[in-house]
Backbone as a printed PyTorch tensor [residue, N CA C, xyz], in Angstrom:
tensor([[[ -4.4270, 107.3230, -70.0610],
         [ -4.9270, 106.0540, -69.5890],
         [ -6.1980, 105.7250, -70.3790]],

        [[ -6.3200, 104.4920, -70.7930],
         [ -7.4600, 104.0800, -71.6170],
         [ -8.7210, 103.9290, -70.7670]],

        [[ -9.8670, 103.9750, -71.4190],
         [-11.1630, 103.8440, -70.7320],
         [-11.2840, 102.5050, -70.0020]],

        [[-10.8880, 101.3710, -70.6000],
         [-10.9810, 100.0990, -69.8640],
         [-10.0820, 100.0890, -68.6230]],

        [[ -8.9070, 100.7130, -68.7300],
         [ -7.9980, 100.7740, -67.5840],
         [ -8.6210, 101.6070, -66.4600]],

        [[ -9.2510, 102.7300, -66.7960],
         [ -9.9150, 103.5710, -65.7920],
         [-11.0610, 102.8090, -65.1280]],

        [[-11.8110, 102.0450, -65.9040],
         [-12.9190, 101.2560, -65.3590],
         [-12.3900, 100.2190, -64.3650]],

        [[-11.2960,  99.5390, -64.7190],
         [-10.7000,  98.5420, -63.8160],
         [-10.1990,  99.2180, -62.5380]],

        [[ -9.5530, 100.3640, -62.6820],
         [ -9.0620, 101.0950, -61.5070],
         [-10.2140, 101.5180, -60.6010]],

        [[-11.2950, 101.9920, -61.2030],
         [-12.4640, 102.4180, -60.4370],
         [-13.0660, 101.2180, -59.6830]],

        [[-13.1770, 100.0800, -60.3640],
         [-13.7120,  98.8670, -59.7220],
         [-12.8260,  98.4380, -58.5520]],

        [[-11.5150,  98.4860, -58.7700],
         [-10.5780,  98.1240, -57.7040],
         [-10.7350,  99.0620, -56.5100]],

        [[-10.8370, 100.3520, -56.7720],
         [-11.0030, 101.3370, -55.7060],
         [-12.3020, 101.1030, -54.9370]],

        [[-13.3970, 100.8720, -55.6510],
         [-14.6880, 100.6170, -55.0020],
         [-14.6170,  99.3280, -54.1840]],

        [[-13.9960,  98.2920, -54.7290],
         [-13.8620,  97.0190, -54.0090],
         [-13.0570,  97.1960, -52.7260]],

        [[-11.9540,  97.9260, -52.8040],
         [-11.1320,  98.1650, -51.6160],
         [-11.8800,  99.0000, -50.5780]],

        [[-12.6370,  99.9910, -51.0210],
         [-13.4260, 100.8100, -50.0930],
         [-14.4920,  99.9550, -49.4060]],

        [[-15.1330,  99.0720, -50.1710],
         [-16.1460,  98.1900, -49.5770],
         [-15.5030,  97.2150, -48.5900]],

        [[-14.3360,  96.7010, -48.9230],
         [-13.6200,  95.7960, -48.0350],
         [-13.2520,  96.5020, -46.7300]],

        [[-12.7290,  97.7180, -46.8280],
         [-12.3640,  98.4840, -45.6320],
         [-13.5930,  98.7720, -44.7760]],

        [[-14.7000,  99.1570, -45.4080],
         [-15.9390,  99.4210, -44.6720],
         [-16.4250,  98.1550, -43.9780]],

        [[-16.3790,  97.0360, -44.6780],
         [-16.7890,  95.7590, -44.0940],
         [-15.9340,  95.3770, -42.9040]],

        [[-14.6260,  95.6070, -43.0000],
         [-13.7260,  95.2870, -41.8950],
         [-14.0190,  96.1610, -40.6750]],

        [[-14.3030,  97.4260, -40.8900],
         [-14.6380,  98.3230, -39.7800],
         [-15.9360,  97.8770, -39.1140]],

        [[-16.9400,  97.5530, -39.9150],
         [-18.2220,  97.0830, -39.3590],
         [-18.0290,  95.7940, -38.5720]],

        [[-17.2400,  94.8760, -39.1000],
         [-16.9760,  93.6180, -38.4160],
         [-16.2410,  93.8550, -37.0970]],

        [[-15.3150,  94.8040, -37.0850],
         [-14.5900,  95.1140, -35.8540],
         [-15.5400,  95.6200, -34.7730]],

        [[-16.4970,  96.4710, -35.1330],
         [-17.4630,  96.9670, -34.1560],
         [-18.4070,  95.8670, -33.6900]],

        [[-18.7550,  94.9410, -34.5550],
         [-19.7000,  93.8780, -34.2090],
         [-19.0280,  92.7240, -33.4730]],

        [[-17.7140,  92.6270, -33.5320],
         [-17.0060,  91.4760, -32.9780],
         [-17.2210,  91.3080, -31.4760]],

        [[-17.1340,  92.3790, -30.7090],
         [-17.2500,  92.2620, -29.2540],
         [-18.6300,  91.7680, -28.8320]],

        [[-19.7310,  92.4060, -29.2590],
         [-21.0330,  91.8770, -28.8420],
         [-21.3040,  90.4650, -29.3730]],

        [[-20.8580,  90.1730, -30.5860],
         [-21.0620,  88.8240, -31.1230],
         [-20.2650,  87.7970, -30.3270]],

        [[-19.0520,  88.1380, -29.9370],
         [-18.2310,  87.2340, -29.1330],
         [-18.8680,  87.0110, -27.7610]],

        [[-19.4010,  88.0710, -27.1470],
         [-20.0690,  87.9220, -25.8530],
         [-21.2680,  86.9910, -25.9640]],

        [[-22.0580,  87.1470, -27.0060],
         [-23.2090,  86.2690, -27.2120],
         [-22.7360,  84.8320, -27.4060]],

        [[-21.7160,  84.6440, -28.2300],
         [-21.1660,  83.3130, -28.4660],
         [-20.7120,  82.6770, -27.1530]],

        [[-19.9910,  83.4350, -26.3260],
         [-19.4900,  82.9050, -25.0560],
         [-20.6250,  82.5450, -24.1050]],

        [[-21.6630,  83.3730, -24.0430],
         [-22.7820,  83.0860, -23.1520],
         [-23.5640,  81.8640, -23.6030]],

        [[-23.6870,  81.6730, -24.9060],
         [-24.4380,  80.5260, -25.4230],
         [-23.6490,  79.2340, -25.2440]],

        [[-22.3440,  79.2850, -25.4860],
         [-21.5400,  78.0650, -25.4670],
         [-20.7960,  77.8340, -24.1600]],

        [[-20.6680,  78.8750, -23.3240],
         [-19.8560,  78.7420, -22.1200],
         [-18.3730,  78.8760, -22.4180]],

        [[-18.0260,  79.2260, -23.6480],
         [-16.6330,  79.3800, -24.0470],
         [-15.9870,  80.5150, -23.2570]],

        [[-14.7380,  80.3440, -22.8800],
         [-14.0130,  81.3970, -22.1840],
         [-14.4850,  81.6240, -20.7600]],

        [[-15.1650,  80.6400, -20.1810],
         [-15.5970,  80.7530, -18.7980],
         [-16.8700,  81.5330, -18.5870]],

        [[-17.5600,  81.8900, -19.6590],
         [-18.8390,  82.5950, -19.5100],
         [-19.9020,  81.5850, -19.1010]],

        [[-20.6280,  81.8970, -18.0570],
         [-21.6950,  80.9970, -17.6320],
         [-22.9250,  81.2400, -18.4850]],

        [[-23.8280,  80.2770, -18.4790],
         [-25.0370,  80.4620, -19.2770],
         [-26.1460,  81.0420, -18.4130]],

        [[-26.9940,  81.8340, -19.0500],
         [-28.1280,  82.4630, -18.3740],
         [-29.3660,  81.6350, -18.6950]],

        [[-30.1090,  81.2620, -17.6520],
         [-31.3010,  80.4370, -17.8410],
         [-32.5050,  81.1380, -17.2320]],

        [[-33.6880,  80.7520, -17.6860],
         [-34.9260,  81.3900, -17.2330],
         [-35.5000,  80.7590, -15.9680]],

        [[-35.2130,  79.4800, -15.7400],
         [-35.8270,  78.7870, -14.6020],
         [-34.7900,  77.9320, -13.8900]],

        [[-35.0680,  77.6490, -12.6350],
         [-34.1910,  76.8160, -11.8320],
         [-34.2700,  75.3680, -12.3060]],

        [[-33.2860,  74.5860, -11.9330],
         [-33.2370,  73.1750, -12.3050],
         [-34.3130,  72.3890, -11.5580]],

        [[-34.8130,  71.3500, -12.1970],
         [-35.8060,  70.4790, -11.5460],
         [-35.2060,  69.1220, -11.2030]],

        [[-33.9550,  68.8900, -11.5990],
         [-33.2830,  67.6210, -11.3370],
         [-32.0670,  67.8670, -10.4580]],

        [[-31.9370,  67.0890,  -9.3970],
         [-30.7820,  67.2040,  -8.5120],
         [-30.0310,  65.8760,  -8.5320]],

        [[-28.7350,  65.9560,  -8.7990],
         [-27.9050,  64.7600,  -8.8410],
         [-27.2320,  64.5030,  -7.5080]],

        [[-26.3690,  63.4980,  -7.4840],
         [-25.6650,  63.1230,  -6.2530],
         [-24.2880,  63.7750,  -6.1340]],

        [[-23.6540,  64.0280,  -7.2620],
         [-22.3000,  64.5720,  -7.2420],
         [-22.2840,  65.9590,  -6.6090]],

        [[-21.2860,  66.1980,  -5.7860],
         [-21.1410,  67.4880,  -5.1000],
         [-19.9010,  68.2070,  -5.6290]],

        [[-20.0690,  69.5000,  -5.8870],
         [-18.9760,  70.3560,  -6.3560],
         [-18.8650,  71.5430,  -5.4010]],

        [[-17.6500,  71.9160,  -5.0610],
         [-17.4270,  73.1210,  -4.2630],
         [-17.4390,  74.3190,  -5.2070]],

        [[-18.2260,  75.3340,  -4.8640],
         [-18.2460,  76.5670,  -5.6540],
         [-17.6510,  77.6700,  -4.7830]],

        [[-16.5470,  78.2430,  -5.2530],
         [-15.8890,  79.3370,  -4.5360],
         [-16.2880,  80.6550,  -5.1660]],

        [[-16.2420,  81.7180,  -4.3730],
         [-16.6620,  83.0370,  -4.8500],
         [-15.5130,  84.0290,  -4.7130]],

        [[-15.3210,  84.7990,  -5.7710],
         [-14.2300,  85.7630,  -5.8420],
         [-14.8070,  87.1220,  -6.2250]],

        [[-14.2410,  88.1900,  -5.6930],
         [-14.7230,  89.5450,  -5.9900],
         [-13.5410,  90.4710,  -6.2300]],

        [[-13.6480,  91.2810,  -7.2820],
         [-12.6170,  92.2550,  -7.6370],
         [-13.2930,  93.5710,  -7.9920]],

        [[-12.5900,  94.6650,  -7.7650],
         [-13.1230,  95.9850,  -8.0930],
         [-12.0710,  96.7630,  -8.8700]],

        [[-12.4760,  97.3320,  -9.9970],
         [-11.5870,  98.1800, -10.7770],
         [-11.2240,  99.4080,  -9.9350]],

        [[ -9.9730,  99.8700,  -9.9750],
         [ -9.5740, 101.0370,  -9.1780],
         [-10.3990, 102.2970,  -9.4510]],

        [[-11.0010, 102.4180, -10.6320],
         [-11.8040, 103.6030, -10.9560],
         [-13.1750, 103.5840, -10.2820]],

        [[-13.5250, 102.4780,  -9.6560],
         [-14.8240, 102.3610,  -8.9840],
         [-14.6110, 102.4160,  -7.4740]],

        [[-15.1050, 103.4600,  -6.8030],
         [-14.8720, 103.6070,  -5.3620],
         [-15.8300, 102.7560,  -4.5240]],

        [[-15.7670, 101.4590,  -4.7070],
         [-16.6280, 100.5330,  -3.9710],
         [-15.7850,  99.5020,  -3.2360]],

        [[-16.3390,  99.0210,  -2.1450],
         [-15.8270,  97.8140,  -1.4990],
         [-16.7770,  96.7110,  -1.9460]],

        [[-16.2400,  95.6060,  -2.4420],
         [-17.0560,  94.5400,  -3.0200],
         [-16.4830,  93.1980,  -2.5890]],

        [[-17.3390,  92.3320,  -2.0270],
         [-16.8640,  91.0400,  -1.5300],
         [-18.0100,  90.0360,  -1.4540]],

        [[-17.6800,  88.7350,  -1.5110],
         [-18.7290,  87.7370,  -1.3120],
         [-19.0890,  87.6580,   0.1710]],

        [[-20.3590,  87.4200,   0.4750],
         [-20.7850,  87.2660,   1.8690],
         [-20.2190,  85.9620,   2.4220]],

        [[-20.2090,  84.9130,   1.6090],
         [-19.5790,  83.6520,   2.0010],
         [-18.5650,  83.2810,   0.9290]],

        [[-17.5110,  82.6150,   1.3290],
         [-16.4050,  82.3130,   0.4130],
         [-16.6700,  81.1100,  -0.4870]],

        [[-17.4940,  80.1530,  -0.0260],
         [-17.7590,  78.9710,  -0.8400],
         [-19.0120,  78.2550,  -0.3520]],

        [[-19.5390,  77.3870,  -1.2170],
         [-20.6590,  76.5080,  -0.8570],
         [-20.4030,  75.1450,  -1.4850]],

        [[-21.0210,  74.1280,  -0.9110],
         [-21.0240,  72.7920,  -1.4940],
         [-22.3640,  72.6420,  -2.1930]],

        [[-22.3510,  72.3130,  -3.4790],
         [-23.5940,  72.2270,  -4.2420],
         [-23.6810,  70.8960,  -4.9780]],

        [[-24.8340,  70.2530,  -4.8720],
         [-25.0920,  69.0680,  -5.6880],
         [-25.4200,  69.5360,  -7.0960]],

        [[-25.1140,  68.7170,  -8.0830],
         [-25.4670,  69.0600,  -9.4560],
         [-26.9750,  69.2340,  -9.5410]],

        [[-27.4090,  70.3500, -10.1160],
         [-28.8330,  70.6400, -10.2560],
         [-29.4640,  71.3140,  -9.0540]],

        [[-28.7440,  71.3990,  -7.9410],
         [-29.2960,  72.0340,  -6.7330],
         [-29.3150,  73.5530,  -6.9210]],

        [[-30.4710,  74.1450,  -6.6850],
         [-30.6150,  75.5970,  -6.8200],
         [-29.9850,  76.2750,  -5.6110]],

        [[-29.0620,  77.1790,  -5.8880],
         [-28.3180,  77.8540,  -4.8290],
         [-28.5920,  79.3550,  -4.8870]],

        [[-28.6280,  79.9770,  -3.7240],
         [-28.7800,  81.4280,  -3.6180],
         [-27.6800,  81.9360,  -2.7020]],

        [[-26.8080,  82.7670,  -3.2530],
         [-25.7260,  83.3420,  -2.4590],
         [-25.7550,  84.8580,  -2.6520]],

        [[-24.9520,  85.5640,  -1.8390],
         [-24.9600,  87.0280,  -1.8940],
         [-23.5440,  87.5860,  -1.9400]],

        [[-23.4250,  88.6900,  -2.6360],
         [-22.2270,  89.5160,  -2.6060],
         [-22.6200,  90.8290,  -1.9420]],

        [[-21.6610,  91.4550,  -1.2540],
         [-21.9150,  92.7330,  -0.5790],
         [-21.1040,  93.8240,  -1.2780]],

        [[-21.7650,  94.9560,  -1.5140],
         [-21.0890,  96.1020,  -2.1300],
         [-21.3810,  97.3500,  -1.3150]],

        [[-20.3680,  98.1880,  -1.1580],
         [-20.5430,  99.4610,  -0.4570],
         [-19.8930, 100.5650,  -1.2780]],

        [[-20.6510, 101.6460,  -1.4940],
         [-20.1450, 102.8170,  -2.2050],
         [-19.3500, 103.6600,  -1.2150]],

        [[-18.0750, 103.8330,  -1.4680],
         [-17.2060, 104.6140,  -0.5860],
         [-17.1280, 106.0830,  -0.9950]],

        [[-17.8040, 106.4450,  -2.0820],
         [-17.7640, 107.8200,  -2.5930],
         [-18.8150, 108.6910,  -1.9030]],

        [[-18.6750, 110.0030,  -2.0740],
         [-19.6080, 110.9700,  -1.4900],
         [-20.7570, 111.2930,  -2.4390]],

        [[-20.8470, 110.5640,  -3.5570],
         [-21.9440, 110.7670,  -4.5140],
         [-22.3920, 109.3980,  -5.0370]],

        [[-23.5650, 109.3430,  -5.6610],
         [-24.0160, 108.0670,  -6.2380],
         [-23.0450, 107.5970,  -7.3250]],

        [[-22.8320, 106.2920,  -7.3740],
         [-21.9390, 105.7070,  -8.3670],
         [-22.6200, 104.4740,  -8.9620]],

        [[-22.5330, 104.3560, -10.2880],
         [-23.1140, 103.2090, -10.9870],
         [-22.0020, 102.2920, -11.4640]],

        [[-22.1700, 101.0050, -11.1820],
         [-21.1850, 100.0120, -11.5950],
         [-21.8180,  98.9030, -12.4070]],

        [[-20.9790,  98.1890, -13.1260],
         [-21.4150,  97.0360, -13.9170],
         [-20.4200,  95.9150, -13.6810]],

        [[-20.9360,  94.7250, -13.4020],
         [-20.0690,  93.5860, -13.1200],
         [-19.8820,  92.7090, -14.3490]],

        [[-18.6510,  92.2650, -14.5390],
         [-18.3690,  91.2150, -15.5110],
         [-18.0780,  89.9570, -14.7070]],

        [[-18.1970,  88.8120, -15.3400],
         [-18.0410,  87.5690, -14.5940],
         [-17.4240,  86.4940, -15.4660]],

        [[-16.8800,  85.4970, -14.8050],
         [-16.4890,  84.2710, -15.4770],
         [-16.4020,  83.1590, -14.4420]],

        [[-16.3100,  81.9440, -14.9360],
         [-16.1160,  80.8050, -14.0610],
         [-14.8430,  80.0930, -14.4910]],

        [[-14.1560,  79.5200, -13.5130],
         [-12.9920,  78.6900, -13.8000],
         [-13.1540,  77.3820, -13.0460]],

        [[-12.6710,  76.2950, -13.6090],
         [-12.0150,  76.1670, -14.8880],
         [-12.9230,  76.6250, -16.0270]],

        [[-12.3070,  77.1780, -17.0710],
         [-13.0730,  77.7240, -18.1890],
         [-14.0070,  76.6940, -18.8110]],

        [[-13.6100,  75.4230, -18.7840],
         [-14.4300,  74.3820, -19.4090],
         [-15.7570,  74.1550, -18.6950]],

        [[-15.9410,  74.7340, -17.5060],
         [-17.2110,  74.5710, -16.7820],
         [-18.2190,  75.6690, -17.1070]],

        [[-17.8510,  76.6160, -17.9380],
         [-18.7620,  77.7110, -18.2810],
         [-20.0880,  77.2300, -18.8320]],

        [[-20.0800,  76.1710, -19.6060],
         [-21.3040,  75.6620, -20.2150],
         [-22.2390,  74.9480, -19.2600]],

        [[-21.7570,  74.5870, -18.0630],
         [-22.6220,  73.8870, -17.1010],
         [-22.9800,  74.7490, -15.8930]],

        [[-22.4030,  75.9400, -15.8150],
         [-22.7220,  76.8440, -14.7030],
         [-23.8570,  77.7540, -15.1530]],

        [[-25.0380,  77.5510, -14.5910],
         [-26.2450,  78.2470, -15.0640],
         [-26.7190,  79.2650, -14.0340]],

        [[-26.8440,  80.5240, -14.4630],
         [-27.3530,  81.5860, -13.5820],
         [-28.8200,  81.8320, -13.8880]],

        [[-29.6390,  81.8010, -12.8350],
         [-31.0670,  82.0860, -12.9660],
         [-31.2970,  83.5800, -12.7640]],

        [[-30.6490,  84.1570, -11.7680],
         [-30.7640,  85.5910, -11.4760],
         [-29.4050,  86.0730, -10.9750]],

        [[-29.0520,  87.2980, -11.3780],
         [-27.7470,  87.8190, -10.9830],
         [-27.7240,  89.3370, -11.0790]],

        [[-27.0700,  89.9640, -10.1210],
         [-26.8800,  91.4140, -10.1610],
         [-26.0610,  91.8200, -11.3840]],

        [[-25.3280,  90.8790, -11.9360],
         [-24.4660,  91.1740, -13.0900],
         [-25.2430,  91.3330, -14.3910]],

        [[-26.5310,  91.0170, -14.3870],
         [-27.3310,  91.1810, -15.6000],
         [-27.6490,  92.6520, -15.8650]],

        [[-27.5470,  93.5080, -14.8430],
         [-27.8980,  94.9240, -14.9650],
         [-26.8770,  95.7930, -14.2430]],

        [[-26.8420,  97.0720, -14.6010],
         [-26.0110,  98.0270, -13.8760],
         [-26.5840,  98.2170, -12.4720]],

        [[-25.7050,  98.5190, -11.5270],
         [-26.1070,  98.7420, -10.1400],
         [-25.6970, 100.1560,  -9.7320]],

        [[-26.6380, 100.9090,  -9.1810],
         [-26.3370, 102.2550,  -8.6960],
         [-26.4670, 102.2660,  -7.1820]],

        [[-25.4190, 102.7230,  -6.5190],
         [-25.4250, 102.8420,  -5.0650],
         [-25.3020, 104.3140,  -4.6880]],

        [[-26.1400, 104.7440,  -3.7580],
         [-26.0740, 106.1090,  -3.2410],
         [-24.7870, 106.2690,  -2.4280]],

        [[-24.4210, 107.4950,  -2.1420],
         [-23.2220, 107.7650,  -1.3450],
         [-23.2970, 107.0020,  -0.0270]],

        [[-22.2800, 106.1940,   0.2590],
         [-22.2190, 105.4380,   1.5010],
         [-23.1470, 104.2360,   1.5850]],

        [[-23.9450, 103.9940,   0.5680],
         [-24.9160, 102.8840,   0.6130],
         [-24.2080, 101.5300,   0.5500]],

        [[-24.7290, 100.5840,   1.3370],
         [-24.2290,  99.2090,   1.3290],
         [-25.3990,  98.2790,   1.0380]],

        [[-25.2030,  97.3430,   0.1100],
         [-26.2750,  96.4150,  -0.2670],
         [-25.7250,  95.0000,  -0.3750]],

        [[-26.6410,  94.0370,  -0.2320],
         [-26.3260,  92.6450,  -0.5330],
         [-27.0290,  92.3040,  -1.8320]],

        [[-26.2730,  91.7610,  -2.7750],
         [-26.7960,  91.4810,  -4.1120],
         [-26.8230,  89.9680,  -4.3360]],

        [[-27.9890,  89.4350,  -4.7330],
         [-28.1300,  87.9880,  -4.8650],
         [-27.6400,  87.4260,  -6.2020]],

        [[-27.2320,  86.1740,  -6.1340],
         [-26.9370,  85.3750,  -7.3230],
         [-27.6350,  84.0330,  -7.1210]],

        [[-28.5040,  83.6810,  -8.0480],
         [-29.1850,  82.3870,  -8.0180],
         [-28.6150,  81.5520,  -9.1570]],

        [[-28.1270,  80.3550,  -8.8370],
         [-27.4780,  79.5320,  -9.8560],
         [-27.6460,  78.0510,  -9.5410]],

        [[-27.3030,  77.2410, -10.5160],
         [-27.1370,  75.8080, -10.3090],
         [-26.0970,  75.2960, -11.2960]],

        [[-25.5690,  74.1280, -10.9980],
         [-24.6380,  73.4750, -11.9110],
         [-25.4410,  72.4140, -12.6470]],

        [[-25.4320,  72.5020, -13.9580],
         [-26.2450,  71.6160, -14.7940],
         [-25.9510,  70.1480, -14.4690]],

        [[-27.0070,  69.3650, -14.1960],
         [-26.8070,  67.9370, -13.9160],
         [-26.1170,  67.1920, -15.0640]],

        [[-26.1530,  67.7560, -16.2670],
         [-25.4770,  67.1390, -17.4180],
         [-23.9650,  67.0650, -17.2110]],

        [[-23.4390,  67.8010, -16.2370],
         [-22.0080,  67.7480, -15.9370],
         [-21.5890,  66.3210, -15.6000]],

        [[-22.4800,  65.5580, -14.9650],
         [-22.1620,  64.1800, -14.5810],
         [-21.9050,  63.2960, -15.7990]],

        [[-22.4850,  63.6450, -16.9380],
         [-22.3380,  62.8440, -18.1580],
         [-21.1860,  63.3050, -19.0460]],

        [[-20.5630,  64.4110, -18.7030],
         [-19.4800,  64.9660, -19.5180],
         [-18.1390,  64.4710, -18.9760]],

        [[-17.5310,  63.5440, -19.6920],
         [-16.2710,  62.9210, -19.2470],
         [-15.1400,  63.9410, -19.1000]],

        [[-15.1930,  65.0360, -19.8690],
         [-14.1280,  66.0410, -19.7770],
         [-14.2070,  66.8410, -18.4770]],

        [[-15.3110,  66.6980, -17.7430],
         [-15.4810,  67.4330, -16.4850],
         [-15.3630,  66.5290, -15.2590]],

        [[-14.9830,  65.2590, -15.4600],
         [-14.8710,  64.3230, -14.3340],
         [-13.8530,  64.7720, -13.2960]],

        [[-12.8210,  65.4980, -13.7130],
         [-11.7650,  65.9220, -12.7920],
         [-12.1180,  67.1850, -12.0070]],

        [[-13.2260,  67.8170, -12.3220],
         [-13.5760,  69.0890, -11.6810],
         [-14.2190,  68.8410, -10.3170]],

        [[-13.5670,  69.3470,  -9.2980],
         [-14.0940,  69.2440,  -7.9310],
         [-14.5120,  70.6160,  -7.3980]],

        [[-13.8990,  71.6720,  -7.9730],
         [-14.1460,  73.0420,  -7.5260],
         [-14.3480,  73.9470,  -8.7360]],

        [[-15.3500,  74.8180,  -8.6360],
         [-15.6010,  75.8490,  -9.6450],
         [-15.5090,  77.1900,  -8.9340]],

        [[-14.8380,  78.1450,  -9.5430],
         [-14.7530,  79.4860,  -8.9650],
         [-15.5760,  80.4500,  -9.8090]],

        [[-16.5030,  81.1370,  -9.1550],
         [-17.3020,  82.1890,  -9.7880],
         [-16.6580,  83.5140,  -9.4090]],

        [[-16.2040,  84.2420, -10.4120],
         [-15.4660,  85.4770, -10.1660],
         [-16.1660,  86.6640, -10.8180]],

        [[-16.2530,  87.7550, -10.0770],
         [-16.8380,  88.9980, -10.5880],
         [-15.8150,  90.1140, -10.4810]],

        [[-15.8470,  91.0120, -11.4530],
         [-15.1020,  92.2620, -11.3690],
         [-16.0870,  93.3860, -11.6570]],

        [[-16.1770,  94.3340, -10.7290],
         [-17.0550,  95.4890, -10.9050],
         [-16.2540,  96.6430, -11.4980]],

        [[-16.8380,  97.2820, -12.5100],
         [-16.2610,  98.4620, -13.1580],
         [-17.2540,  99.6110, -13.0570]],

        [[-16.7560, 100.8380, -13.1200],
         [-17.6430, 101.9960, -13.2220],
         [-18.3710, 101.8810, -14.5550]],

        [[-19.6790, 102.1440, -14.5610],
         [-20.4770, 102.0500, -15.7890],
         [-19.9230, 103.0040, -16.8400]],

        [[-19.9540, 102.5990, -18.1090],
         [-19.3630, 103.3980, -19.1940],
         [-19.9530, 104.7950, -19.2820]],

        [[-21.2750, 104.9310, -19.1860],
         [-21.9090, 106.2520, -19.2840],
         [-21.4140, 107.1560, -18.1570]],

        [[-21.2580, 106.5860, -16.9700],
         [-20.7960, 107.3820, -15.8420],
         [-19.3100, 107.7070, -15.9910]],

        [[-18.5350, 106.7910, -16.5450],
         [-17.1180, 107.0480, -16.7820],
         [-16.9540, 108.2250, -17.7310]],

        [[-17.7650, 108.2640, -18.7910],
         [-17.7030, 109.3720, -19.7490],
         [-18.0700, 110.6880, -19.0690]],

        [[-19.0830, 110.6600, -18.2000],
         [-19.4980, 111.8740, -17.4920],
         [-18.3950, 112.3560, -16.5520]],

        [[-17.7420, 111.4280, -15.8400],
         [-16.6590, 111.7960, -14.9320],
         [-15.4850, 112.3570, -15.7260]],

        [[-15.1240, 111.7200, -16.8510],
         [-14.0280, 112.2150, -17.6820],
         [-14.3450, 113.6040, -18.2250]],

        [[-15.5980, 113.8510, -18.6100],
         [-16.0180, 115.1620, -19.1100],
         [-15.9190, 116.2270, -18.0360]],

        [[-16.2680, 115.8800, -16.8000],
         [-16.1780, 116.8170, -15.6810],
         [-14.7180, 117.1720, -15.4100]],

        [[-13.8380, 116.1610, -15.4530],
         [-12.4110, 116.4220, -15.2390],
         [-11.8590, 117.3380, -16.3260]],

        [[-12.2530, 117.0950, -17.5770],
         [-11.7690, 117.9190, -18.6920],
         [-12.2730, 119.3550, -18.5540]],

        [[-13.5320, 119.5300, -18.1550],
         [-14.1140, 120.8670, -18.0220],
         [-13.4550, 121.6510, -16.8900]],

        [[-13.0110, 120.9390, -15.8410],
         [-12.4050, 121.6250, -14.7080],
         [-10.8920, 121.7540, -14.8640]],

        [[-10.3840, 121.2570, -16.0050],
         [ -8.9480, 121.3560, -16.2420],
         [ -8.1690, 120.2510, -15.5840]],

        [[ -8.8630, 119.1910, -15.0590],
         [ -8.1830, 118.0980, -14.3520],
         [ -7.9730, 116.9760, -15.1610]]])
């Protein structure tokens, strides 16, 4: 094989290795980047996180329903304290979800959330939420966890949202990843 041919082959090999490395890096970065994109835009039913409550209250009223789900790997009972509220656009609302640890040891969970219809994600604003952080409950502990939110008054100006009368805020609690790894390690060590 000639020297120029070897040089071309080497360049091709290096280019392919760089491409493969770039694809792997992009695959690892895709999930956090997508989550950030969804939170900023409300895409996929992700609500937006805001620092302060609304100062403007509109006249339009929307029913907000609350839904709660628990992954089977998390030994918790999880439910909304109230099933729904009527909220004016821009009205600051405070509601609670109740969680109880049914296990005989402390368990840490993390909630994921979305709103439906998905197109309302950009106008559903959370000021404070238990879903922003992991929650650890002692054995048998029961707590009420707050969610402070409002529906952006700009919803009244968005013609694509004129048909929306009800928004559903849904949470699913999962066992925290670090704790899942610890539980899996314990099962492996005990032969289970």
